[in-house]
């Protein structure tokens, strides 16, 4: 702030003149500039440190050339090699990816369908149905996990199916809890759909099917992709529900990591965890980016491109 | 919105698949648990549905009441810490310059996507006897001892003869810290949403009229954002009761929570009816909390509408 400007602030000008000139000082924080007060910044930084430091350490020590995760001994990728050569771990990893892919296809489809149905149609019991679709998100995971376990035992689901059919049981459970998340993302995008486009195309002779295919779906595309990525991440990450639905031959990566963590803490666990962290961060960031873009106003997003 | 009768075929095409999935793989499993909870164990794996209420009565056994009470204390403590940390964080993000906001939000949300099991595991290296907190503590302890030696008090052993690490792992403290670590993003998001929506001129008015920042928080900001806090409390506290793997990884022998009891009934003790009853109780608690929030929010809207 220059001196010529400060003379405009009449009540303070005398004090200002007596002080030594502070050429590069910013203005003191205004009353609502909470982000510039140290007692607001300090908790923010402390919380960020608390959130990230343990994970940074975990990733760093997956490269540490020492059996015990205590002191840094030097860089190595041995534990990644060990993790890749660990057949049980790799089997679990492949199971996880297979389940996540199957889950993504069905959950994206079901989530999109239910979002469109709830957005478009008026029918009896609509509010109740809407509440029901939110329920899998709301109830504690452990309740859903034990429900799935009891359900599959009750209907006598066979346990000795060949791979990959034996993963269907876990996939069914994953679809049940992940498609409501897809529905939320698609629903948000539907709310800024311009019905006039549909009406125009109907006036020009388009059928319901053509409207869906050429007007609605292109509009929904970014949200559907974001929803698919979210469904993928949720499935890949899920531990609680899988823990209760998995049999001894259908271990997934989180379930395997859980049993490894309970019996021994080795850098191999760190290596496996780092791989999982990497995959989920990439897919989740992509999903959030797409979702953020999809919620922008269609006209505005076109202008910024 | 249009009536479903206008395009019945399209309507059923869209509604039937998700409706079927919810009925077959969500409502049916919940019904199985509901029925199981009125059953009795017969033999090693057999279960007889007798309509008994014994499983619910057993939850009132002092042993389980004690575990329920301890779960409430641990999860409640974690929720309180989340709230205390979440408010300033949500506040700082809501009031940050626009170009920082997206990044700060991303930093808070990202851990939500990272596997919670891995995040729990990462705390072991921080909290254990030779973990990072204790290493920092040992360093401070050694320096303090050196200082005392310099001051001529070296042989008094004022800080104890040997360095003893803080017991941070395998106890209730570790479980609470693990829950805070797992659930903090869930607390920040609803708080942020509410603070962001708040009309800031109220704060300005309060500060203009001479209230300090603390007074403004208590009398203006808190009453305007308590709904976000309540949402945060509900989505942290109740799931925290059921997160059995955090006590399993970070807790000691006496850190069992309700989730662990449920897990044991299904995975080890093979007493499914009792586990079913407990998990239903947890579910009813969820519904109760959500209903309470709906009622409070409704009353609040009514009160505002009346003014």
Coordinates of C-alpha atoms in Angstrom, one line a residue:
Chain A
X1 CA 0.0 0.0 0.0
X2 CA 1.5 3.3 -1.0
X3 CA 1.5 6.5 1.1
X4 CA -0.7 8.4 -1.3
X5 CA -3.4 5.8 -0.8
X6 CA -3.1 5.7 2.9
X7 CA -3.8 9.5 3.0
X8 CA -7.3 8.6 1.8
X9 CA -8.0 6.7 5.0
X10 CA -8.5 10.0 6.8
X11 CA -8.9 8.8 10.5
X12 CA -5.7 6.7 10.4
X13 CA -3.5 9.1 8.3
X14 CA -1.8 10.7 11.3
X15 CA -0.8 7.3 12.8
X16 CA 0.2 6.1 9.4
X17 CA 2.5 9.0 8.9
X18 CA 4.3 8.5 12.1
X19 CA 5.0 4.8 11.4
X20 CA 8.0 3.8 9.2
X21 CA 6.8 3.2 5.7
X22 CA 5.9 -0.4 5.0
X23 CA 6.1 -0.8 1.3
X24 CA 5.5 -4.5 0.9
X25 CA 3.2 -5.2 3.8
X26 CA -0.2 -6.4 2.9
X27 CA -3.2 -4.9 4.5
X28 CA -4.1 -6.3 7.9
X29 CA -6.8 -9.0 7.7
X30 CA -10.3 -7.6 7.4
X31 CA -13.0 -8.7 9.9
X32 CA -14.1 -11.7 7.7
X33 CA -10.6 -12.6 6.4
X34 CA -10.6 -15.7 8.6
X35 CA -8.3 -17.5 6.2
X36 CA -5.6 -15.0 7.0
X37 CA -5.6 -15.3 10.7
X38 CA -3.0 -17.5 12.2
X39 CA -5.4 -19.1 14.7
X40 CA -7.4 -20.2 11.7
X41 CA -4.5 -21.3 9.6
X42 CA -2.7 -23.3 12.4
X43 CA -5.5 -25.9 12.9
X44 CA -5.8 -26.2 9.2
X45 CA -2.2 -27.0 8.7
X46 CA -2.1 -29.3 11.8
X47 CA -5.1 -31.2 10.5
X48 CA -3.6 -31.5 7.0
X49 CA -0.4 -32.8 8.6
X50 CA -2.3 -35.2 10.8
X51 CA -4.2 -36.5 7.8
X52 CA -1.3 -37.0 5.5
X53 CA 1.9 -37.6 7.5
X54 CA 1.1 -41.2 8.4
X55 CA 0.3 -42.1 4.8
X56 CA 3.4 -40.3 3.5
X57 CA 5.4 -42.3 6.0
X58 CA 3.7 -45.5 5.0
X59 CA 4.5 -44.9 1.3
X60 CA 8.0 -43.9 2.1
X61 CA 8.8 -46.9 4.1
X62 CA 7.6 -49.2 1.4
X63 CA 10.8 -48.2 -0.3
X64 CA 12.9 -48.6 2.9
X65 CA 15.7 -51.2 2.8
X66 CA 15.0 -52.5 6.2
X67 CA 12.7 -55.2 7.6
X68 CA 11.5 -53.0 10.4
X69 CA 9.7 -49.7 9.6
X70 CA 11.7 -47.6 12.0
X71 CA 14.8 -45.9 10.5
X72 CA 15.5 -45.0 6.9
X73 CA 18.2 -47.4 5.6
X74 CA 18.2 -46.7 1.9
X75 CA 16.1 -47.0 -1.2
X76 CA 14.9 -50.4 -2.5
X77 CA 12.0 -51.8 -4.5
X78 CA 12.5 -55.3 -3.1
X79 CA 9.2 -55.2 -1.2
X80 CA 7.3 -54.5 -4.4
X81 CA 9.1 -57.5 -6.0
X82 CA 8.2 -59.5 -3.0
X83 CA 4.6 -58.3 -3.2
X84 CA 4.4 -59.2 -6.8
X85 CA 5.9 -62.7 -6.2
X86 CA 3.5 -63.3 -3.3
X87 CA 0.9 -65.5 -5.1
X88 CA -1.8 -65.0 -2.4
X89 CA -1.4 -61.3 -2.5
X90 CA -1.5 -61.2 -6.3
X91 CA -4.6 -63.5 -6.4
X92 CA -6.3 -61.1 -4.0
X93 CA -5.4 -58.2 -6.1
X94 CA -6.7 -59.8 -9.3
X95 CA -9.9 -60.7 -7.5
X96 CA -10.3 -57.1 -6.3
X97 CA -9.9 -55.8 -9.8
X98 CA -12.3 -58.3 -11.3
X99 CA -14.9 -57.6 -8.8
X100 CA -14.5 -53.8 -9.2
X101 CA -14.8 -54.1 -13.0
X102 CA -18.0 -56.3 -12.8
X103 CA -19.4 -54.0 -10.1
X104 CA -18.7 -50.9 -12.2
X105 CA -20.6 -52.1 -15.2
X106 CA -23.8 -53.1 -13.4
X107 CA -23.7 -50.4 -10.7
X108 CA -23.3 -47.6 -13.3
X109 CA -26.2 -49.0 -15.3
X110 CA -28.5 -49.4 -12.3
X111 CA -27.5 -46.1 -10.8
X112 CA -28.2 -44.2 -14.1
X113 CA -31.5 -46.0 -14.6
X114 CA -32.8 -45.2 -11.1
X115 CA -31.6 -41.5 -11.3
X116 CA -33.5 -41.0 -14.6
X117 CA -36.6 -42.8 -13.3
X118 CA -36.8 -40.7 -10.2
X119 CA -36.1 -37.5 -12.1
X120 CA -38.6 -38.1 -14.9
X121 CA -41.6 -40.0 -13.6
X122 CA -44.3 -39.3 -11.1
X123 CA -45.6 -42.4 -9.5
X124 CA -47.2 -43.6 -6.3
X125 CA -44.6 -44.3 -3.6
X126 CA -42.0 -42.2 -5.3
X127 CA -40.8 -40.6 -2.1
X128 CA -40.6 -43.9 -0.4
X129 CA -38.6 -45.4 -3.3
X130 CA -36.2 -42.5 -3.3
X131 CA -35.6 -43.0 0.5
X132 CA -35.1 -46.7 -0.1
X133 CA -32.3 -46.0 -2.7
X134 CA -30.5 -43.8 -0.2
X135 CA -30.7 -46.5 2.5
X136 CA -27.7 -48.5 1.5
X137 CA -25.6 -45.4 1.9
X138 CA -27.0 -44.6 5.3
X139 CA -27.0 -47.8 7.2
X140 CA -23.7 -48.8 8.9
X141 CA -21.5 -51.0 6.7
X142 CA -21.3 -53.8 9.3
X143 CA -25.1 -54.2 9.3
X144 CA -25.1 -54.5 5.5
X145 CA -22.1 -56.9 5.7
X146 CA -23.8 -59.3 8.2
X147 CA -27.1 -59.1 6.3
X148 CA -25.3 -60.2 3.1
X149 CA -23.5 -63.0 4.9
X150 CA -26.8 -64.3 6.5
X151 CA -28.7 -63.9 3.2
X152 CA -26.3 -65.9 1.1
X153 CA -26.1 -68.6 3.7
X154 CA -29.9 -68.7 3.9
X155 CA -30.5 -69.1 0.2
X156 CA -27.7 -71.7 0.0
X157 CA -25.5 -69.9 -2.4
X158 CA -22.9 -72.5 -3.6
X159 CA -19.4 -71.9 -2.2
X160 CA -17.3 -74.1 -4.6
X161 CA -17.8 -72.3 -7.9
X162 CA -14.9 -71.9 -10.3
X163 CA -13.2 -68.5 -10.8
X164 CA -14.5 -65.9 -11.6
X165 CA -18.0 -67.1 -10.9
X166 CA -17.2 -67.4 -7.2
X167 CA -16.7 -63.6 -7.1
X168 CA -20.3 -63.0 -8.2
X169 CA -21.5 -63.2 -4.6
X170 CA -19.2 -60.4 -3.5
X171 CA -20.0 -58.4 -6.6
X172 CA -23.7 -58.6 -5.9
X173 CA -23.2 -57.1 -2.5
X174 CA -20.9 -54.4 -3.9
X175 CA -23.5 -53.4 -6.5
X176 CA -26.1 -53.1 -3.8
X177 CA -24.2 -50.5 -1.9
X178 CA -22.5 -48.7 -4.8
X179 CA -25.2 -48.0 -7.3
X180 CA -27.0 -45.5 -5.0
X181 CA -23.8 -43.4 -5.1
X182 CA -23.8 -43.5 -8.9
X183 CA -27.5 -42.4 -8.7
X184 CA -26.6 -39.3 -6.6
X185 CA -23.9 -38.2 -9.1
X186 CA -26.2 -38.7 -12.1
X187 CA -29.1 -37.0 -10.4
X188 CA -27.1 -33.9 -9.7
X189 CA -26.3 -33.7 -13.4
X190 CA -29.9 -34.2 -14.4
X191 CA -31.0 -31.2 -12.4
X192 CA -29.3 -28.9 -15.0
X193 CA -30.7 -30.6 -18.0
X194 CA -32.6 -28.3 -20.3
X195 CA -36.0 -29.9 -21.0
X196 CA -36.4 -27.6 -24.0
X197 CA -33.8 -29.6 -25.9
X198 CA -35.9 -32.7 -25.5
X199 CA -39.1 -30.9 -26.5
X200 CA -37.4 -29.4 -29.6
X201 CA -36.3 -32.8 -30.7
X202 CA -39.7 -34.3 -30.1
X203 CA -41.2 -31.5 -32.2
X204 CA -38.8 -32.4 -34.9
X205 CA -40.1 -36.0 -34.8
X206 CA -37.7 -37.8 -32.6
X207 CA -38.9 -40.9 -30.8
X208 CA -38.5 -41.5 -27.0
X209 CA -35.6 -43.7 -27.8
X210 CA -33.9 -41.2 -30.0
X211 CA -34.4 -38.5 -27.4
X212 CA -32.7 -40.8 -24.8
X213 CA -29.9 -41.8 -27.1
X214 CA -29.0 -38.4 -28.7
X215 CA -30.2 -35.8 -26.2
X216 CA -30.2 -37.1 -22.7
X217 CA -27.3 -39.6 -22.7
X218 CA -24.7 -37.1 -24.2
X219 CA -25.7 -34.6 -21.5
X220 CA -25.3 -37.2 -18.8
X221 CA -22.0 -38.7 -20.1
X222 CA -19.5 -36.9 -17.7
X223 CA -21.7 -37.7 -14.7
X224 CA -22.0 -41.3 -15.8
X225 CA -18.3 -41.7 -16.2
X226 CA -17.7 -40.0 -12.8
X227 CA -20.3 -42.3 -11.3
X228 CA -18.5 -45.3 -12.8
X229 CA -15.2 -44.3 -11.4
X230 CA -16.7 -43.8 -8.0
X231 CA -18.3 -47.3 -8.2
X232 CA -15.0 -48.7 -9.1
X233 CA -13.2 -47.0 -6.2
X234 CA -15.8 -47.9 -3.7
X235 CA -15.7 -51.6 -4.7
X236 CA -11.9 -51.8 -4.8
X237 CA -11.7 -50.1 -1.4
X238 CA -14.4 -51.9 0.4
X239 CA -13.4 -54.0 3.3
X240 CA -16.3 -54.4 5.8
X241 CA -18.9 -55.8 3.4
X242 CA -16.4 -57.9 1.6
X243 CA -15.0 -59.3 4.8
X244 CA -18.5 -60.8 5.6
X245 CA -19.3 -62.0 2.1
X246 CA -16.0 -63.4 1.1
X247 CA -15.3 -67.1 1.5
X248 CA -11.9 -68.7 2.1
X249 CA -11.2 -68.8 -1.7
X250 CA -12.4 -65.4 -2.5
X251 CA -10.0 -63.1 -0.7
X252 CA -9.8 -59.5 -2.0
X253 CA -6.9 -57.1 -1.5
X254 CA -8.3 -55.2 1.5
X255 CA -9.3 -58.5 3.2
X256 CA -5.8 -59.8 2.6
X257 CA -4.2 -56.7 3.9
X258 CA -6.3 -56.9 7.0
X259 CA -5.1 -60.5 7.7
X260 CA -1.5 -59.5 7.0
X261 CA -1.7 -56.4 9.3
X262 CA -3.1 -58.5 12.1
X263 CA -0.3 -61.1 12.0
X264 CA 2.8 -59.2 10.9
X265 CA 3.7 -55.6 10.0
X266 CA 6.1 -55.9 7.1
X267 CA 7.2 -53.5 4.4
X268 CA 5.4 -55.9 2.0
X269 CA 2.1 -54.7 3.4
X270 CA 3.3 -51.1 2.8
X271 CA 4.1 -51.9 -0.8
X272 CA 0.7 -53.6 -1.4
X273 CA -1.0 -50.6 0.3
X274 CA 0.9 -48.1 -1.8
X275 CA -0.3 -49.7 -5.0
X276 CA -3.9 -49.6 -3.8
X277 CA -3.6 -46.0 -2.6
X278 CA -2.2 -45.0 -6.0
X279 CA -5.0 -46.6 -8.0
X280 CA -7.7 -45.1 -5.8
X281 CA -6.2 -41.6 -5.8
X282 CA -6.0 -41.6 -9.6
X283 CA -9.6 -42.9 -10.1
X284 CA -11.0 -40.7 -7.4
X285 CA -9.3 -37.5 -8.6
X286 CA -10.5 -38.2 -12.1
X287 CA -14.0 -38.8 -10.8
X288 CA -14.1 -35.6 -8.8
X289 CA -12.7 -33.6 -11.6
X290 CA -15.3 -35.0 -14.0
X291 CA -18.1 -34.5 -11.5
X292 CA -17.0 -30.9 -10.8
X293 CA -17.1 -30.2 -14.6
X294 CA -20.4 -32.0 -15.0
X295 CA -22.0 -29.7 -12.4
X296 CA -21.0 -26.6 -14.2
X297 CA -23.7 -24.9 -16.2
X298 CA -23.6 -26.4 -19.7
X299 CA -23.2 -23.0 -21.4
X300 CA -20.6 -21.7 -19.0
X301 CA -18.5 -24.9 -19.4
X302 CA -18.6 -24.5 -23.1
X303 CA -17.3 -20.9 -22.9
X304 CA -14.4 -21.8 -20.7
X305 CA -13.2 -24.6 -23.0
Chain B
X1 CA -41.9 -34.7 -14.2
X2 CA -44.6 -36.7 -16.0
X3 CA -47.0 -39.4 -14.9
X4 CA -45.6 -42.9 -15.4
X5 CA -48.7 -43.8 -17.3
X6 CA -47.7 -41.7 -20.2
X7 CA -44.8 -44.0 -21.0
X8 CA -45.4 -47.2 -19.0
X9 CA -43.0 -49.3 -20.9
X10 CA -40.1 -46.8 -20.5
X11 CA -41.0 -46.4 -16.9
X12 CA -40.8 -50.1 -16.0
X13 CA -37.7 -50.4 -18.1
X14 CA -36.0 -47.8 -15.9
X15 CA -37.4 -48.7 -12.6
X16 CA -37.6 -52.5 -12.6
X17 CA -33.8 -53.3 -12.7
X18 CA -32.8 -51.1 -9.8
X19 CA -36.0 -51.9 -8.0
X20 CA -35.4 -55.6 -8.3
X21 CA -31.8 -55.2 -7.1
X22 CA -32.9 -53.3 -4.0
X23 CA -35.6 -55.8 -3.2
X24 CA -33.5 -58.9 -3.8
X25 CA -30.1 -57.9 -2.6
X26 CA -30.8 -55.3 0.0
X27 CA -34.3 -55.6 1.5
X28 CA -34.2 -59.4 1.4
X29 CA -30.9 -59.6 3.3
X30 CA -32.2 -57.1 5.9
X31 CA -35.3 -59.2 6.3
X32 CA -33.2 -62.3 6.8
X33 CA -31.3 -60.6 9.6
X34 CA -34.6 -59.3 11.1
X35 CA -36.0 -62.9 11.2
X36 CA -32.7 -64.3 12.4
X37 CA -32.7 -61.9 15.4
X38 CA -35.8 -63.8 16.7
X39 CA -34.2 -67.1 16.4
X40 CA -32.3 -69.5 18.6
X41 CA -29.1 -71.4 18.1
X42 CA -29.7 -75.1 17.9
X43 CA -26.6 -77.3 17.6
X44 CA -23.4 -76.1 16.0
X45 CA -24.7 -74.5 12.8
X46 CA -28.5 -74.9 13.1
X47 CA -30.8 -71.9 13.8
X48 CA -34.4 -72.2 14.8
X49 CA -36.7 -69.3 14.4
X50 CA -38.8 -69.4 17.6
X51 CA -39.9 -65.8 17.9
X52 CA -37.9 -65.4 21.1
X53 CA -36.8 -62.0 22.3
X54 CA -33.8 -63.5 24.2
X55 CA -31.3 -62.0 21.8
X56 CA -32.5 -58.5 22.5
X57 CA -32.7 -59.1 26.2
X58 CA -29.1 -60.5 26.1
X59 CA -27.9 -57.2 24.8
X60 CA -28.9 -55.8 28.2
X61 CA -26.6 -58.2 30.0
X62 CA -24.1 -56.1 32.1
X63 CA -21.2 -57.5 30.0
X64 CA -22.7 -56.2 26.7
X65 CA -24.1 -53.0 28.3
X66 CA -20.5 -52.3 29.5
X67 CA -19.2 -52.8 25.9
X68 CA -22.0 -50.6 24.5
X69 CA -21.2 -47.9 27.1
X70 CA -17.5 -48.1 26.3
X71 CA -18.3 -47.9 22.5
X72 CA -20.3 -44.8 23.1
X73 CA -17.5 -43.2 25.1
X74 CA -14.8 -44.0 22.5
X75 CA -16.9 -43.1 19.5
X76 CA -18.3 -40.1 21.3
X77 CA -14.8 -38.9 22.2
X78 CA -13.7 -39.3 18.6
X79 CA -16.8 -37.5 17.4
X80 CA -16.1 -34.6 19.8
X81 CA -12.5 -34.3 18.6
X82 CA -13.7 -34.5 15.0
X83 CA -16.1 -31.6 15.7
X84 CA -13.4 -29.5 17.5
X85 CA -11.0 -30.0 14.6
X86 CA -13.6 -29.9 11.9
X87 CA -15.1 -26.5 12.7
X88 CA -11.9 -24.5 12.3
X89 CA -10.9 -26.5 9.2
X90 CA -14.3 -26.1 7.6
X91 CA -14.3 -22.4 8.5
X92 CA -10.9 -21.8 7.1
X93 CA -11.8 -23.5 3.8
X94 CA -15.1 -21.6 3.5
X95 CA -13.4 -18.3 4.1
X96 CA -10.4 -19.0 1.9
X97 CA -9.8 -17.1 -1.3
X98 CA -11.8 -18.7 -4.2
X99 CA -8.7 -20.0 -6.0
X100 CA -7.6 -21.9 -2.9
X101 CA -10.9 -23.4 -2.0
X102 CA -11.0 -26.2 -4.5
X103 CA -7.5 -27.4 -3.6
X104 CA -8.2 -27.2 0.1
X105 CA -11.4 -29.2 -0.3
X106 CA -9.6 -31.7 -2.4
X107 CA -6.9 -32.1 0.4
X108 CA -9.7 -32.8 2.9
X109 CA -11.7 -35.2 0.6
X110 CA -8.9 -37.2 -0.8
X111 CA -8.2 -39.3 2.4
X112 CA -11.9 -40.3 2.2
X113 CA -11.1 -42.2 -1.0
X114 CA -8.0 -43.9 0.4
X115 CA -8.7 -47.3 1.9
X116 CA -9.7 -46.8 5.5
X117 CA -8.0 -50.0 6.5
X118 CA -4.7 -48.8 5.1
X119 CA -5.1 -45.5 6.8
X120 CA -5.7 -47.3 10.1
X121 CA -2.6 -49.4 9.5
X122 CA -0.5 -46.3 8.8
X123 CA -1.1 -45.1 12.3
X124 CA 0.7 -48.1 13.8
X125 CA 4.1 -46.7 12.6
X126 CA 3.2 -43.4 14.2
X127 CA 1.9 -44.6 17.6
X128 CA 4.0 -47.7 18.5
X129 CA 6.7 -47.8 21.2
X130 CA 9.4 -47.0 18.6
X131 CA 7.0 -45.0 16.5
X132 CA 7.4 -41.4 15.4
X133 CA 5.5 -39.7 18.2
X134 CA 7.6 -41.6 20.7
X135 CA 10.8 -40.9 18.8
X136 CA 10.1 -37.2 19.0
X137 CA 9.2 -37.5 22.6
X138 CA 12.5 -39.4 23.3
X139 CA 14.5 -36.7 21.5
X140 CA 12.8 -34.0 23.7
X141 CA 13.3 -36.1 26.8
X142 CA 17.1 -36.4 26.0
X143 CA 17.5 -32.7 25.3
X144 CA 15.6 -31.8 28.5
X145 CA 17.9 -34.2 30.5
X146 CA 21.0 -32.6 28.9
X147 CA 19.7 -29.2 29.9
X148 CA 19.2 -30.4 33.5
X149 CA 22.7 -31.8 33.5
X150 CA 24.0 -28.4 32.3
X151 CA 22.1 -26.8 35.2
X152 CA 23.9 -29.2 37.6
X153 CA 20.8 -31.4 38.2
X154 CA 22.0 -34.3 36.1
X155 CA 22.2 -36.9 38.9
X156 CA 18.8 -36.1 40.3
X157 CA 16.9 -38.1 37.6
X158 CA 14.1 -35.5 37.7
X159 CA 12.6 -37.0 34.5
X160 CA 13.0 -40.6 35.6
X161 CA 16.0 -42.9 35.3
X162 CA 15.2 -44.2 31.8
X163 CA 13.1 -43.0 28.9
X164 CA 9.8 -44.7 29.0
X165 CA 7.8 -44.4 25.8
X166 CA 4.2 -43.2 26.0
X167 CA 1.7 -46.1 25.7
X168 CA 0.0 -44.9 22.5
X169 CA -0.9 -48.1 20.8
X170 CA -3.1 -51.0 21.6
X171 CA -5.4 -49.1 23.9
X172 CA -8.6 -47.0 23.8
X173 CA -6.6 -43.9 23.0
X174 CA -5.3 -45.5 19.8
X175 CA -8.9 -46.6 18.9
X176 CA -10.2 -43.0 19.4
X177 CA -7.3 -41.5 17.4
X178 CA -7.9 -44.1 14.6
X179 CA -11.6 -43.2 14.5
X180 CA -10.8 -39.5 14.3
X181 CA -8.3 -40.2 11.5
X182 CA -10.9 -42.3 9.6
X183 CA -13.9 -40.0 10.1
X184 CA -12.5 -36.4 10.1
X185 CA -13.3 -35.8 6.4
X186 CA -17.0 -36.9 7.0
X187 CA -17.2 -34.1 9.7
X188 CA -15.6 -31.4 7.7
X189 CA -17.8 -31.7 4.6
X190 CA -21.3 -31.1 6.1
X191 CA -19.8 -28.3 8.3
X192 CA -18.3 -26.7 5.3
X193 CA -21.5 -27.0 3.3
X194 CA -23.4 -25.2 6.1
X195 CA -20.8 -22.5 6.7
X196 CA -20.5 -21.8 3.0
X197 CA -24.3 -21.3 2.8
X198 CA -24.4 -19.0 5.9
X199 CA -25.2 -15.3 5.3
X200 CA -21.9 -13.6 6.3
X201 CA -23.4 -10.3 7.0
X202 CA -24.6 -11.7 10.3
X203 CA -20.9 -12.2 11.3
X204 CA -20.1 -8.7 10.2
X205 CA -23.0 -7.3 12.1
X206 CA -21.9 -9.2 15.2
X207 CA -18.3 -8.0 14.9
X208 CA -19.4 -4.4 14.2
X209 CA -21.6 -4.4 17.3
X210 CA -18.5 -5.2 19.4
X211 CA -18.7 -9.0 19.9
X212 CA -15.3 -10.8 19.9
X213 CA -14.6 -13.7 17.6
X214 CA -15.4 -16.2 20.3
X215 CA -18.7 -14.6 21.2
X216 CA -19.6 -14.3 17.6
X217 CA -18.9 -18.0 17.1
X218 CA -21.0 -18.9 20.1
X219 CA -24.0 -16.6 19.6
X220 CA -24.1 -16.3 15.8
X221 CA -22.1 -18.9 13.9
X222 CA -23.0 -21.9 16.0
X223 CA -26.8 -21.3 16.0
X224 CA -26.6 -20.8 12.2
X225 CA -24.5 -23.9 11.4
X226 CA -25.6 -26.5 14.0
X227 CA -27.5 -28.5 11.4
X228 CA -24.2 -29.2 9.6
X229 CA -22.7 -30.1 13.0
X230 CA -25.6 -32.4 13.7
X231 CA -25.2 -34.1 10.3
X232 CA -21.5 -34.5 10.9
X233 CA -22.1 -36.0 14.4
X234 CA -24.5 -38.5 13.0
X235 CA -22.4 -39.6 10.1
X236 CA -19.3 -39.9 12.4
X237 CA -20.7 -41.3 15.6
X238 CA -22.9 -44.2 14.4
X239 CA -20.6 -45.7 11.8
X240 CA -17.8 -45.3 14.3
X241 CA -19.6 -47.7 16.6
X242 CA -19.6 -50.4 14.0
X243 CA -16.0 -50.0 12.6
X244 CA -14.8 -53.2 14.1
X245 CA -11.5 -53.3 12.3
X246 CA -10.1 -50.2 14.0
X247 CA -10.3 -51.7 17.5
X248 CA -9.0 -54.9 16.0
X249 CA -5.9 -53.3 14.6
X250 CA -5.2 -50.4 17.0
X251 CA -7.0 -51.6 20.2
X252 CA -5.9 -53.6 23.1
X253 CA -7.7 -56.6 24.7
X254 CA -10.2 -54.3 26.4
X255 CA -10.9 -52.1 23.4
X256 CA -13.8 -54.2 22.1
X257 CA -16.6 -52.1 20.6
X258 CA -20.1 -53.1 19.5
X259 CA -18.8 -53.8 16.0
X260 CA -16.3 -56.3 17.3
X261 CA -19.1 -58.2 19.3
X262 CA -21.2 -58.3 16.1
X263 CA -18.3 -59.5 14.0
X264 CA -17.4 -62.2 16.6
X265 CA -21.0 -63.6 16.6
X266 CA -20.8 -64.1 12.8
X267 CA -17.2 -65.0 12.3
X268 CA -16.1 -66.8 15.5
X269 CA -18.8 -67.5 18.1
X270 CA -21.3 -68.6 15.4
X271 CA -24.2 -67.1 17.3
X272 CA -25.9 -65.4 14.4
X273 CA -29.2 -64.7 16.1
X274 CA -27.5 -62.6 18.8
X275 CA -25.3 -60.9 16.2
X276 CA -28.3 -60.2 14.1
X277 CA -30.1 -58.6 17.1
X278 CA -27.1 -56.4 17.8
X279 CA -26.7 -55.2 14.3
X280 CA -30.4 -54.4 14.1
X281 CA -30.1 -52.4 17.3
X282 CA -27.3 -50.4 15.6
X283 CA -29.5 -49.9 12.6
X284 CA -32.4 -48.7 14.7
X285 CA -30.0 -46.2 16.3
X286 CA -29.1 -44.9 12.8
X287 CA -32.8 -44.5 11.9
X288 CA -33.5 -42.9 15.3
X289 CA -30.7 -40.3 14.8
X290 CA -31.8 -39.5 11.2
X291 CA -35.4 -39.1 12.3
X292 CA -34.3 -36.9 15.2
X293 CA -32.3 -34.7 12.7
X294 CA -35.3 -34.5 10.4
X295 CA -37.6 -33.4 13.2
X296 CA -35.1 -30.8 14.5
X297 CA -34.5 -29.5 11.0
X298 CA -38.2 -29.3 10.4
X299 CA -38.9 -27.5 13.7
X300 CA -36.1 -25.1 12.8
X301 CA -37.6 -24.4 9.4
X302 CA -41.0 -23.9 11.0
X303 CA -39.7 -21.5 13.6
X304 CA -38.0 -19.4 10.9
X305 CA -41.1 -19.5 8.7
X306 CA -43.2 -18.2 11.6
X307 CA -41.1 -15.1 12.1

